[in-house]
XYZ file of C-alpha atoms in Angstrom:
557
model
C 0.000 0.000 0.000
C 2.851 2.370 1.243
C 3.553 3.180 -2.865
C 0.096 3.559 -3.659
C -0.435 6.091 -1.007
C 0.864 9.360 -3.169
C -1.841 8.190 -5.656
C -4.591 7.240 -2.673
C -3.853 11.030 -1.590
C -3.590 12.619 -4.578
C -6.939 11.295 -6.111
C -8.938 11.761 -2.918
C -7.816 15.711 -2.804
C -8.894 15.785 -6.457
C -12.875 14.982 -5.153
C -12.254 17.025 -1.586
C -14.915 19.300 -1.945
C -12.879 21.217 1.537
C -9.649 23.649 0.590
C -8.467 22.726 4.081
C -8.452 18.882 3.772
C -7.036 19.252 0.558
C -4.283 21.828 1.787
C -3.293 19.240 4.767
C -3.324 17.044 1.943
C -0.646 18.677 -0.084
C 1.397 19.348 2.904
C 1.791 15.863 3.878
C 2.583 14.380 0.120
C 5.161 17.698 -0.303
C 6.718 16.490 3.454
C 6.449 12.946 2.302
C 4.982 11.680 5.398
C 3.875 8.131 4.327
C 3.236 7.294 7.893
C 0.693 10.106 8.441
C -0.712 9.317 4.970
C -0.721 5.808 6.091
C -2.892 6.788 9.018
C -5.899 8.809 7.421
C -5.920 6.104 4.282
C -6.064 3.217 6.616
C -9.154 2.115 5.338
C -12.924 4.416 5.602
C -14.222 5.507 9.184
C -16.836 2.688 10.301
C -20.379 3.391 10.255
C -21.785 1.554 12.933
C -24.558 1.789 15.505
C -23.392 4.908 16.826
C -22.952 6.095 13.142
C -19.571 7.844 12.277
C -16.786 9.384 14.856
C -13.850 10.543 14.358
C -10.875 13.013 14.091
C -11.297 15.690 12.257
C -8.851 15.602 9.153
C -8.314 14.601 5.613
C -8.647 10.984 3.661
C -11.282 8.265 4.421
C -9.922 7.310 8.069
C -11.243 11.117 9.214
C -14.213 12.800 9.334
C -14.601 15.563 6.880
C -16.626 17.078 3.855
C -16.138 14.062 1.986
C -16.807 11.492 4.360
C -20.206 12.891 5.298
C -21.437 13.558 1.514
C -20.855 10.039 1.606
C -22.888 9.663 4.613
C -25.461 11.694 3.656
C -25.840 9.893 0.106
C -25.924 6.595 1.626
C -28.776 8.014 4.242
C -30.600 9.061 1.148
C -29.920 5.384 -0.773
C -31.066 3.464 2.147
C -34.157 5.360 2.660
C -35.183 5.215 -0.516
C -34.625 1.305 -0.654
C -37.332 0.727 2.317
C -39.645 3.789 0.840
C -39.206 6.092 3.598
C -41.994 9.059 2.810
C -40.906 12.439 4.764
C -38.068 14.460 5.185
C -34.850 14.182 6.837
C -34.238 17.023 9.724
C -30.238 18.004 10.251
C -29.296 19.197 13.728
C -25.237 19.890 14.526
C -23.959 20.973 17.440
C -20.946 24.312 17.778
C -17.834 21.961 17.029
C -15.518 22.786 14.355
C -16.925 22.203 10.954
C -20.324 21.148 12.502
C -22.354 23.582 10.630
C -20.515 22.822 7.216
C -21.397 18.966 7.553
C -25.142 19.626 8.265
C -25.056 22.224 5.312
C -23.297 19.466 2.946
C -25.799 16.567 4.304
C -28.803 18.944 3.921
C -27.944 19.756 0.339
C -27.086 15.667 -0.741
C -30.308 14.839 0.622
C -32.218 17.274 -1.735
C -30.149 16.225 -4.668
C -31.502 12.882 -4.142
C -34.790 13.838 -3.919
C -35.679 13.722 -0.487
C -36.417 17.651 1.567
C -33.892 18.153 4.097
C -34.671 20.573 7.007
C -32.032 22.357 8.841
C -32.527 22.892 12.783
C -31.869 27.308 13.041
C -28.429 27.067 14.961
C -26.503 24.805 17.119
C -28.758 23.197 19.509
C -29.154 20.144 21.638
C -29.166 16.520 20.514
C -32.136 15.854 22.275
C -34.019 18.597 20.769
C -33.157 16.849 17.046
C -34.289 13.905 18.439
C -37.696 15.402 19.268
C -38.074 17.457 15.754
C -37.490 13.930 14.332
C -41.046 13.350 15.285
C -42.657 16.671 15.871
C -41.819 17.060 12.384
C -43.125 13.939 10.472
C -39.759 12.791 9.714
C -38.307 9.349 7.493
C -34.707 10.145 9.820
C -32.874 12.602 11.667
C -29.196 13.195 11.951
C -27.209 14.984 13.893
C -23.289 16.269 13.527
C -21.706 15.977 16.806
C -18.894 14.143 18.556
C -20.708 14.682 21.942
C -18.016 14.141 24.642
C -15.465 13.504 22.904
C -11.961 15.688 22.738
C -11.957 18.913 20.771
C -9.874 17.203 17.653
C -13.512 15.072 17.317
C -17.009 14.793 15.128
C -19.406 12.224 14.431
C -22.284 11.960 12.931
C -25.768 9.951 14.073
C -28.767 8.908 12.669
C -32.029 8.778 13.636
C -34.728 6.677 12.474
C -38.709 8.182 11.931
C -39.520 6.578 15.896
C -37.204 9.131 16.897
C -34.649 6.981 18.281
C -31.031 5.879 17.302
C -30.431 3.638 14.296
C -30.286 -0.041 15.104
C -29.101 -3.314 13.359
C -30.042 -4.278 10.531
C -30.125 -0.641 9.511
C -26.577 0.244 10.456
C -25.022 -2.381 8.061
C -27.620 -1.603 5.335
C -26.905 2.190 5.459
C -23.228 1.104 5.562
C -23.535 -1.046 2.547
C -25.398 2.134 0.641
C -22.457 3.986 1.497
C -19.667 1.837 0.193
C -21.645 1.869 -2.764
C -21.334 5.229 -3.640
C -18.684 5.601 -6.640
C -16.934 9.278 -6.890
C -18.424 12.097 -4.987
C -18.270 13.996 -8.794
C -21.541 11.685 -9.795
C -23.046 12.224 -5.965
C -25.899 15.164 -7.109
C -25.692 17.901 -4.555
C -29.106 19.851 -4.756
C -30.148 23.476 -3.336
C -30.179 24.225 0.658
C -31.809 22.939 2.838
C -35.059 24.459 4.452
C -34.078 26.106 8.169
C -37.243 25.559 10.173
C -38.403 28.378 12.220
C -38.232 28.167 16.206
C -41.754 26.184 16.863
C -39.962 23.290 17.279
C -37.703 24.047 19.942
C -40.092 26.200 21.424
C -42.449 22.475 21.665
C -39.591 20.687 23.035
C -39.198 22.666 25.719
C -42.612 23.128 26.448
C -42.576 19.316 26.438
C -40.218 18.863 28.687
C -41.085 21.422 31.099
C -45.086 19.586 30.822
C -43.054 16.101 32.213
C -42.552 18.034 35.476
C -44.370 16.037 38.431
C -44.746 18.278 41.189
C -45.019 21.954 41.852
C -41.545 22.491 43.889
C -39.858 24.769 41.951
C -38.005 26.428 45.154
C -34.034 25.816 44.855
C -30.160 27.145 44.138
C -28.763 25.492 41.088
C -25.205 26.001 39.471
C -24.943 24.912 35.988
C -22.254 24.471 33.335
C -22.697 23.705 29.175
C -18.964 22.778 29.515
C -18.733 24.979 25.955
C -21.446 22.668 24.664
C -24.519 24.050 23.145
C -26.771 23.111 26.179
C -26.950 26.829 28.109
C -29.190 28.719 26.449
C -31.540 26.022 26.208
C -31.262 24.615 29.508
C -31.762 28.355 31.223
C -34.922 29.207 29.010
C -36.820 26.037 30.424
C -35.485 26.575 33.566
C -37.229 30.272 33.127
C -40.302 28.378 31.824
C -40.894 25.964 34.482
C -40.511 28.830 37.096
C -36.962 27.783 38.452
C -34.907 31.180 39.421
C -32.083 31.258 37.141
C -28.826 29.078 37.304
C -25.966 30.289 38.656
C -23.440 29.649 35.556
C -19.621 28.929 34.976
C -18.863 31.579 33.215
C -15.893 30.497 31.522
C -17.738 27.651 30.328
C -20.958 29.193 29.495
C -20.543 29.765 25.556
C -19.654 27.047 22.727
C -16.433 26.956 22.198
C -15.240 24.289 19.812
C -11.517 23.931 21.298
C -12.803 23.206 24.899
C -10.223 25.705 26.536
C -10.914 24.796 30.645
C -11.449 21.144 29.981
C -8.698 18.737 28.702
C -11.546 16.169 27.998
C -15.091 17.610 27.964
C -16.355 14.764 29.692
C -17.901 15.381 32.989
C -17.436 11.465 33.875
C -13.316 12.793 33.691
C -11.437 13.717 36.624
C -11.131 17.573 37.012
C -13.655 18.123 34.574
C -16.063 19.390 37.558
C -14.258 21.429 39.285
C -15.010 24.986 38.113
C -18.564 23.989 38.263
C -18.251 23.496 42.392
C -16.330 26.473 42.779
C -19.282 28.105 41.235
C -22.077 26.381 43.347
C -19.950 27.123 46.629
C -19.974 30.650 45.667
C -23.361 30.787 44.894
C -24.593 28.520 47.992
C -26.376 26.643 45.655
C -28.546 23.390 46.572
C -27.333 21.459 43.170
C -24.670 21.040 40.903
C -25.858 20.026 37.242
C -23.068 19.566 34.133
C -24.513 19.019 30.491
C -21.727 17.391 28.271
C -21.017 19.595 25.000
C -23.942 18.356 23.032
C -26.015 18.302 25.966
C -27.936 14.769 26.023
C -26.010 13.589 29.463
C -26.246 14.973 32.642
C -23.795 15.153 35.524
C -25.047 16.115 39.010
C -23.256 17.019 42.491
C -24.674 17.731 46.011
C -23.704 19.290 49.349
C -22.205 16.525 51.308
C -22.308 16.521 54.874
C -18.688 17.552 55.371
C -19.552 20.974 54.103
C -17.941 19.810 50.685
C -19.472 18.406 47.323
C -20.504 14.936 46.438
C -20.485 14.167 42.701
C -23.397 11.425 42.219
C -22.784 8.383 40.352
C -24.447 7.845 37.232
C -26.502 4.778 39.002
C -27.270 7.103 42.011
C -28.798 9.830 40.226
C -30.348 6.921 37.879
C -32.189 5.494 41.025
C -33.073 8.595 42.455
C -34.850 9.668 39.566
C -36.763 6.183 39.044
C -37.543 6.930 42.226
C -39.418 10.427 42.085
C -41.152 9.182 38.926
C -42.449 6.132 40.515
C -44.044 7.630 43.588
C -45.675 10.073 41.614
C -47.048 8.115 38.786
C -49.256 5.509 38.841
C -50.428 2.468 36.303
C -48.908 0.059 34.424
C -45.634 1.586 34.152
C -42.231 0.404 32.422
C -38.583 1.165 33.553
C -35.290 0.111 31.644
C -31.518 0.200 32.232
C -28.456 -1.957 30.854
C -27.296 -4.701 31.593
C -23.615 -2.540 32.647
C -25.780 -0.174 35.113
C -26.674 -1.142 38.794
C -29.180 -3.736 39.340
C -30.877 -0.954 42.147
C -33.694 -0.140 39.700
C -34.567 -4.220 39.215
C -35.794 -3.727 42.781
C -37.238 -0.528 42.855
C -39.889 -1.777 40.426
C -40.665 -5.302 41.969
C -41.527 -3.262 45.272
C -43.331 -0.769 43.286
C -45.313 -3.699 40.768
C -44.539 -2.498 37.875
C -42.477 -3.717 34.723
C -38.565 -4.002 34.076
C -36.288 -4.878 31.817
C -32.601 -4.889 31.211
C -30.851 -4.295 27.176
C -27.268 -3.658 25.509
C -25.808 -0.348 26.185
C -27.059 2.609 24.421
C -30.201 4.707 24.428
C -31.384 2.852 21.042
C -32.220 0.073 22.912
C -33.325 1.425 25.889
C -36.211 3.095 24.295
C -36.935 0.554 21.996
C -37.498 -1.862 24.909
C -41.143 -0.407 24.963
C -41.919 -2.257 21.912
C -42.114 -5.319 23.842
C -44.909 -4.134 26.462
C -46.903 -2.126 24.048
C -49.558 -1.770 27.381
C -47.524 0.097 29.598
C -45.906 3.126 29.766
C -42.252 3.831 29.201
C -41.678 6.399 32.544
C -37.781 6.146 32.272
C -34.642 4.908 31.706
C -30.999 5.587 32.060
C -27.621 3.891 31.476
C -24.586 4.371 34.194
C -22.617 7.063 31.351
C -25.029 9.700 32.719
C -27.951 9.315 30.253
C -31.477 9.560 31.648
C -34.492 9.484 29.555
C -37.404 11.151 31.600
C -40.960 11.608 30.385
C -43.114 11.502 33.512
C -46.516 10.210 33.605
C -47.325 10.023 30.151
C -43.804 8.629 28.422
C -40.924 10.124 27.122
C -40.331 13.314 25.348
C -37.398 12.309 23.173
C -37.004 9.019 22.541
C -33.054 9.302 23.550
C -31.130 10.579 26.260
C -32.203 13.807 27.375
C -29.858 15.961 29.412
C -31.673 19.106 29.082
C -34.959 17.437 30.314
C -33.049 15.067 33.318
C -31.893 18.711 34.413
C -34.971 19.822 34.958
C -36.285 16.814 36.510
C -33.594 16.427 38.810
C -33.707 20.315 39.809
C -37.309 19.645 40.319
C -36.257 16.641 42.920
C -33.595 18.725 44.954
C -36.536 21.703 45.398
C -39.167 18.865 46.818
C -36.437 17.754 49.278
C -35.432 21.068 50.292
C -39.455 22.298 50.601
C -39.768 18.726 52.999
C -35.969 19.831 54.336
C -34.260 16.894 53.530
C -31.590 16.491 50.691
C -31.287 13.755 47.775
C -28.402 12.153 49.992
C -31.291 11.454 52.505
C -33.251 9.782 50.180
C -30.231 7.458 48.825
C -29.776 6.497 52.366
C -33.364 5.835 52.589
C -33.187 3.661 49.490
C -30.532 1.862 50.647
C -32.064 0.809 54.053
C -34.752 -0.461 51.686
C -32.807 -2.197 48.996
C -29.154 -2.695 50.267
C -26.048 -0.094 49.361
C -25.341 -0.781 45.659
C -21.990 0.761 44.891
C -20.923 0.557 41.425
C -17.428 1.509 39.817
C -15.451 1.005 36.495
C -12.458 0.408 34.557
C -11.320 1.703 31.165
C -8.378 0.282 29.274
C -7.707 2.043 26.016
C -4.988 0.125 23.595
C -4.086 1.420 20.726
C -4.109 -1.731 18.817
C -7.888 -3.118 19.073
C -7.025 -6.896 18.339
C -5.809 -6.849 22.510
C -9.219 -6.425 23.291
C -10.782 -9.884 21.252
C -7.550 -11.441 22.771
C -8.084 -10.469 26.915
C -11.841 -11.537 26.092
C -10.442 -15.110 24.019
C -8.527 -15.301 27.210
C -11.123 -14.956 29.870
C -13.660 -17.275 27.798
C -11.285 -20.500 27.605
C -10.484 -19.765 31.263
C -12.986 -18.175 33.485
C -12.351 -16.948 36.771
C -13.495 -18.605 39.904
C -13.549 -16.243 42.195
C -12.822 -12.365 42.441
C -11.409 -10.472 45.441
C -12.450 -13.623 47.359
C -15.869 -14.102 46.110
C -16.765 -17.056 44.646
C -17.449 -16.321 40.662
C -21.439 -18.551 40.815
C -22.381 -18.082 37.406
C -20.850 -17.081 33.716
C -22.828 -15.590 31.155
C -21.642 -15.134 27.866
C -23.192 -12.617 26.213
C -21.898 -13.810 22.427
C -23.989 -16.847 22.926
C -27.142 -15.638 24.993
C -28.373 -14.724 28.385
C -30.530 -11.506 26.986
C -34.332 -11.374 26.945
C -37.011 -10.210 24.523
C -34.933 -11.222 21.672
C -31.903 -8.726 21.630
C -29.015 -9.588 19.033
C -25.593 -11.484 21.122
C -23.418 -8.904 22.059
C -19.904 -9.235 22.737
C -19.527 -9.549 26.440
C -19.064 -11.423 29.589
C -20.627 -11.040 33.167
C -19.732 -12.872 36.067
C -21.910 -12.773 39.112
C -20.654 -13.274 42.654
C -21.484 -14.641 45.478
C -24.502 -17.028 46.948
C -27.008 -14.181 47.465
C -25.672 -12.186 44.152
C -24.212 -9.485 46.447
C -21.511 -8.469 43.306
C -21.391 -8.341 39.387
C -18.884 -7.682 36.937
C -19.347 -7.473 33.245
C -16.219 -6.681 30.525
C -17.080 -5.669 27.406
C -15.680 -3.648 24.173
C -16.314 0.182 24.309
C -18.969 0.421 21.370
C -17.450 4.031 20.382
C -13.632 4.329 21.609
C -10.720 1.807 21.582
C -11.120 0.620 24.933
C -11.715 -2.520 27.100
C -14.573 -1.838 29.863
C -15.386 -3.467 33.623
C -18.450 -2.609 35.248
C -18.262 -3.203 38.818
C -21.130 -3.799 41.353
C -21.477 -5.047 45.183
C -24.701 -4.729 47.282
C -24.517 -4.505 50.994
C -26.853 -4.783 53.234
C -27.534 -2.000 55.572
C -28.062 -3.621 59.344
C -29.407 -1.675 62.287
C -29.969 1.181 59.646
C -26.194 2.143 59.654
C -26.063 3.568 55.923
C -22.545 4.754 56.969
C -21.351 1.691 57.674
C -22.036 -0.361 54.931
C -21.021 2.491 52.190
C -17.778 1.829 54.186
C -17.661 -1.954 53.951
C -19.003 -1.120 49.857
C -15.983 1.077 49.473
C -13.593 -1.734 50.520
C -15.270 -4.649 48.693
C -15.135 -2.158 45.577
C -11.829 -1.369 45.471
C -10.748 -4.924 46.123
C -12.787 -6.140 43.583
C -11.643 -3.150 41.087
C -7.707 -4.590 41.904
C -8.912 -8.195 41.372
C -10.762 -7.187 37.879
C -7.609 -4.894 36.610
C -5.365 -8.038 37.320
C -7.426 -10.709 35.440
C -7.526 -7.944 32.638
C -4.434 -7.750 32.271
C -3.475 -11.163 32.881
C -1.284 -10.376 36.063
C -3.947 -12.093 38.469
C-alpha cells in the first residue's frame, strides 16, 4: 500500500470538496509523510450503531466534507430502498466544521430527492431527536462528537420513531455507502429548508409539561462545559418557574476547542471542578453539568462535610426512578443496561410495575417499549449519565435527554429542600430499603484493538473462579445468549458473585472508543440502619474487587 499512497492522496484531494483537507493534503505528500498518509488512508471511518466518529482531518480514516457527503448519500440510498416518505431534519452541534457537515448533508439529501430541514443554529441533541417526530420525519441526523476531545465529530442517525439507528439498519446504510462511486456523480441539490423556532419552542414546552410536582423552590449552578446546552437549559429553567442558574462563566458559551477542559467529559477527573467552585460561591442546593452536546447529565450535592458529592451515574439513575415512581401511577415500564446497577430491578418489583434490562445505548433502551406495548415507558438511564425522563405520560425524546433530566432532577432537589431533607437522605433511605449498591469502572484504552478480542479469548477459555475472594457462581456469555425479549448477542461477559448475588462484573468492548470496559457492582446490606457503615464496607469490597478485575484484565492475576 505504502507506494500507492501518493496516488490514494492525490486522487482523494482531487474529489475534496474542503480547501483545508485538501491543503493538509498537499502538505503531507510535499513532506512525504507516508506514515501520516498511512494513518488517514487506513481504510474508511466505520459506520456503525453509533454512526460515524472521528478526528477531524483529511482521507477516508477522518471525518470531513467528503466522508459525510458520503454519509449523507448513503442516508438518502437506504431510505429510498425501504420507501421512507418524509423528510430528513439536520441538527449539529458548535464543534468545528459542525455547521458545514449539516449544510453538505442537507444539500445531498435534496439532490436525491428527499427535503432536508435544517434545525436554526446549534442546539441540543435531544431537541433533534424530538423534531425527528414533531416534524413527520423518514430520519434525523445529527453532527456531533458529543463528549469527545476537541480534535472530534461524528455523525448519528435517527430513524422516523425518533430513536437511534439499530441493526439491521446500520449495516444496510453502511452497505449504501460503500456503494457510492466518486463524490463527482453524488448530485448535490439546493439548501436545505431552516425551520423556524416552533420546534424548539415544543420541546421545551414538552419537557417542562413532564414536570411532576409543583416544587420549583431551589439554588442550582450549571455548566454547558462549551457545549450548546446553556441557552436552552436556562430558558426552560425560566419556563418551568426555576430562578435562574448560577453559571460557569468560563464555560458558558460554545467553544469548539474546549479551553478549561482537557476532555469535555464530565465522567473525567477535574472536569467538575469549576462547576463546584461556582455552586460554593453561589450557595447553591445542586450542581448540574450538560456534556457539549447536551444529552447527558452530571449532578453534584452538598455533602455533609460541608464539601461536594459528585453522584454516580446509578445514584442519580435510582433517584430519579424513584421520584417518577411515587408520583405516577399504572402500568408503568422502567429500563436500564445490563452494565448499570441492578438498584432499579428492585425498585420496580416493590413498586409492581415492569422491568427490563438491554445492551448499552439509548437505542435500545427506548426501543425496549416495543415489547410491552400496554404500559408506559416512565424512564430509563444507562450508568454514562444518560437519563431518559418523560413523567406520567412517556418520554419526550425518545433518547437521552440531558436538558430534560436537568430539569427533573432540579425539580427533585426543590421537593427535598421544601420537605428539608436532601437527595443524599433519600439514597440512604433507598438503601435501608434495597441494600447499598456501589458501582465503579475500569477503562483500558490500547491502541491496537485486536488486545481487546484477545483479553476476552482469554477470559472465555479460562474463566475466573472467584474475584477479590468471592466465589465467581455463574458465567454468562453474552456472544452466545443470556438476553431477553430477543436482543441480538453482544460481545460480552458477566460474572456474578457470590450465593445471594451481592456483586457483578461485566467486561465488554467500548462500542465508540478503543477501549476494554469493567463494570463493577457489590450490594450490601444495611443492618441496624447504619447507611454509613455499609457504604464503608461497599468502598472496601469495591476497590478490592476493582484490583482483582484490573489483574485478570491484564493477565497479572
Amino acid at each position: 500500500m505504502t507506494a500507492d499512497l501518493p496516488a490514494l492522496a492525490a486522487a482523494w484531494a482531487a474529489q475534496d470538496p474542503d480547501p483545508d483537507t485538501r491543503a493538509e493534503l498537499a502538505g503531507l505528500l510535499a513532506a512525504g509523510d507516508l506514515a501520516a498518509l498511512r494513518d488517514r488512508f487506513a481504510g474508511p471511518l466505520q459506520f456503525g450503531t453509533a454512526g460515524l466518529r472521528g478526528a477531524l482531518g483529511a482521507g477516508p480514516n477522518r471525518m470531513n466534507r467528503s466522508v459525510v457527503r458520503r454519509a449523507a448519500g448513503g442516508l438518502a440510498a437506504y431510505l429510498r430502498s425501504h420507501g421512507a416518505v418524509g423528510p430528513v431534519v439536520v441538527g449539529y452541534d458548535a464543534r468545528h466544521k459542525s455547521d458545514v457537515f449539516a449544510a453538505d448533508t442537507a444539500r445531498v439529501l435534496q439532490g436525491a430527492g428527499r427535503p432536508a430541514l435544517l434545525l436554526p443554529r446549534p442546539l441540543p441533541t435531544p431537541v433533534l431527536a424530538y423534531a425527528v417526530r414533531r416534524l413527520g420525519c423518514s430520519a434525523g441526523v445529527m453532527v456531533t462528537a458529543s463528549h469527545n476531545p476537541a480534535q472530534d465529530n461524528g455523525y448519528k442517525i435517527y430513524l422516523s420513531d425518533g430513536a437511534q439507528i439499530v441493526p439491521p439498519a446500520d449495516a444496510e446504510i453502511a452497505t449504501a455507502i460503500e456503494a457510492i462511486g466518486s463524490l463527482a456523480d453524488l448530485p448535490f441539490g439546493p439548501d436545505g429548508t431552516v425551520v423556524g423556532t416552533a420546534v424548539l419552542d415544543g420541546y421545551i414546552d414538552a419537557v417542562v409539561g413532564s414536570l411532576l410536582t409543583d416544587a420549583r423552590d431551589v439554588r442550582v449552578a450549571y455548566t454547558a462545559l462549551h457545549g450548546v446546552g446553556s441557552a436552552v437549559l436556562r430558558a426552560a429553567f425560566d419556563r418551568a418557574g426555576f430562578a435562574a442558574p448560577a453559571v460557569v462563566a468560563a464555560q458558558d458559551r460554545p467553544d469548539p476547542d474546549f479551553p478549561t477542559v482537557a476532555f469535555p467529559n464530565p465522567e473525567e477527573p477535574g472536569v467538575m471542578d469549576l462547576l463546584l467552585a461556582t455552586a460554593a460561591a453561589a450557595g447553591a442546593d445542586i450542581a448540574l453539568a450538560n456534556d457539549p452536546d447536551a444529552d447527558r447529565l452530571a449532578t453534584a450535592v452538598p455533602d455533609r462535610d460541608g464539601g461536594w458529592r459528585v453522584l454516580s451515574g446509578d445514584e442519580l439513575g435510582v433517584l430519579v426512578a424513584d421520584h417518577v415512581l411515587r408520583r405516577t401511577s399504572g402500568d408503568r415500564l422502567v429500563v436500564t443496561t445490563i452494565v448499570s446497577g441492578t438498584m432499579l430491578g428492585k425498585l420496580a418489583a416493590t413498586a409492581g410495575i415492569r422491568y427490563a434490562e438491554t445492551l448499552t445505548g439509548f437505542k435500545w433502551i427506548v426501543r425496549a417499549a416495543q415489547r410491552y406495548p400496554r404500559s408506559t415507558f416512565v424512564f430509563g438511564y444507562e450508568e454514562a449519565l444518560g437519563y431518559c425522563v418523560g413523567g406520567a405520560a412517556g418520554p419526550v425524546v425518545r433518547d437521552k435527554d440531558g436538558i430534560g433530566a436537568a430539569l427533573m432532577v432540579a425539580e427533585m432537589a426543590a421537593a427535598a429542600r421544601r420537605d428539608g431533607r436532601s437527595l443524599l437522605d433519600r439514597l440512604d433511605e433507598l438503601a435501608r430499603a434495597h441494600g447499598l449498591h456501589a458501582t465503579d469502572q475500569i477503562s483500558v484504552r490500547v491502541d491496537d484493538v485486536t488486545l481487546i478480542q484477545a483479553v476476552l479469548r482469554r477470559l472465555r477459555a479460562a474463566p475466573p473462579r472467584a474475584l477479590a475472594g468471592r466465589a465467581v457462581t455463574a458465567v454468562v456469555d453474552l456472544l452466545v445468549g443470556g438476553l431477553p425479549g430477543g436482543l441480538p448477542p453482544t460481545d460480552g461477559l458477566v460474572y456474578r458473585l457470590g450465593t445471594r448475588s451481592d456483586g457483578r462484573v461485566v467486561i465488554r468492548p467500548s462500542g465508540t472508543e478503543p477501549k476494554l470496559k469493567a463494570y463493577l457492582e457489590t450490594v450490601v446490606p444495611v443492618t441496624g440502619g447504619a447507611v454509613a457503615a455499609a457504604r464503608s464496607r461497599a468502598a472496601t469490597r469495591l476497590t478490592e474487587l476493582r484490583s482483582a478485575v484490573a489483574a485478570l484484565i491484564t493477565g497479572s492475576g
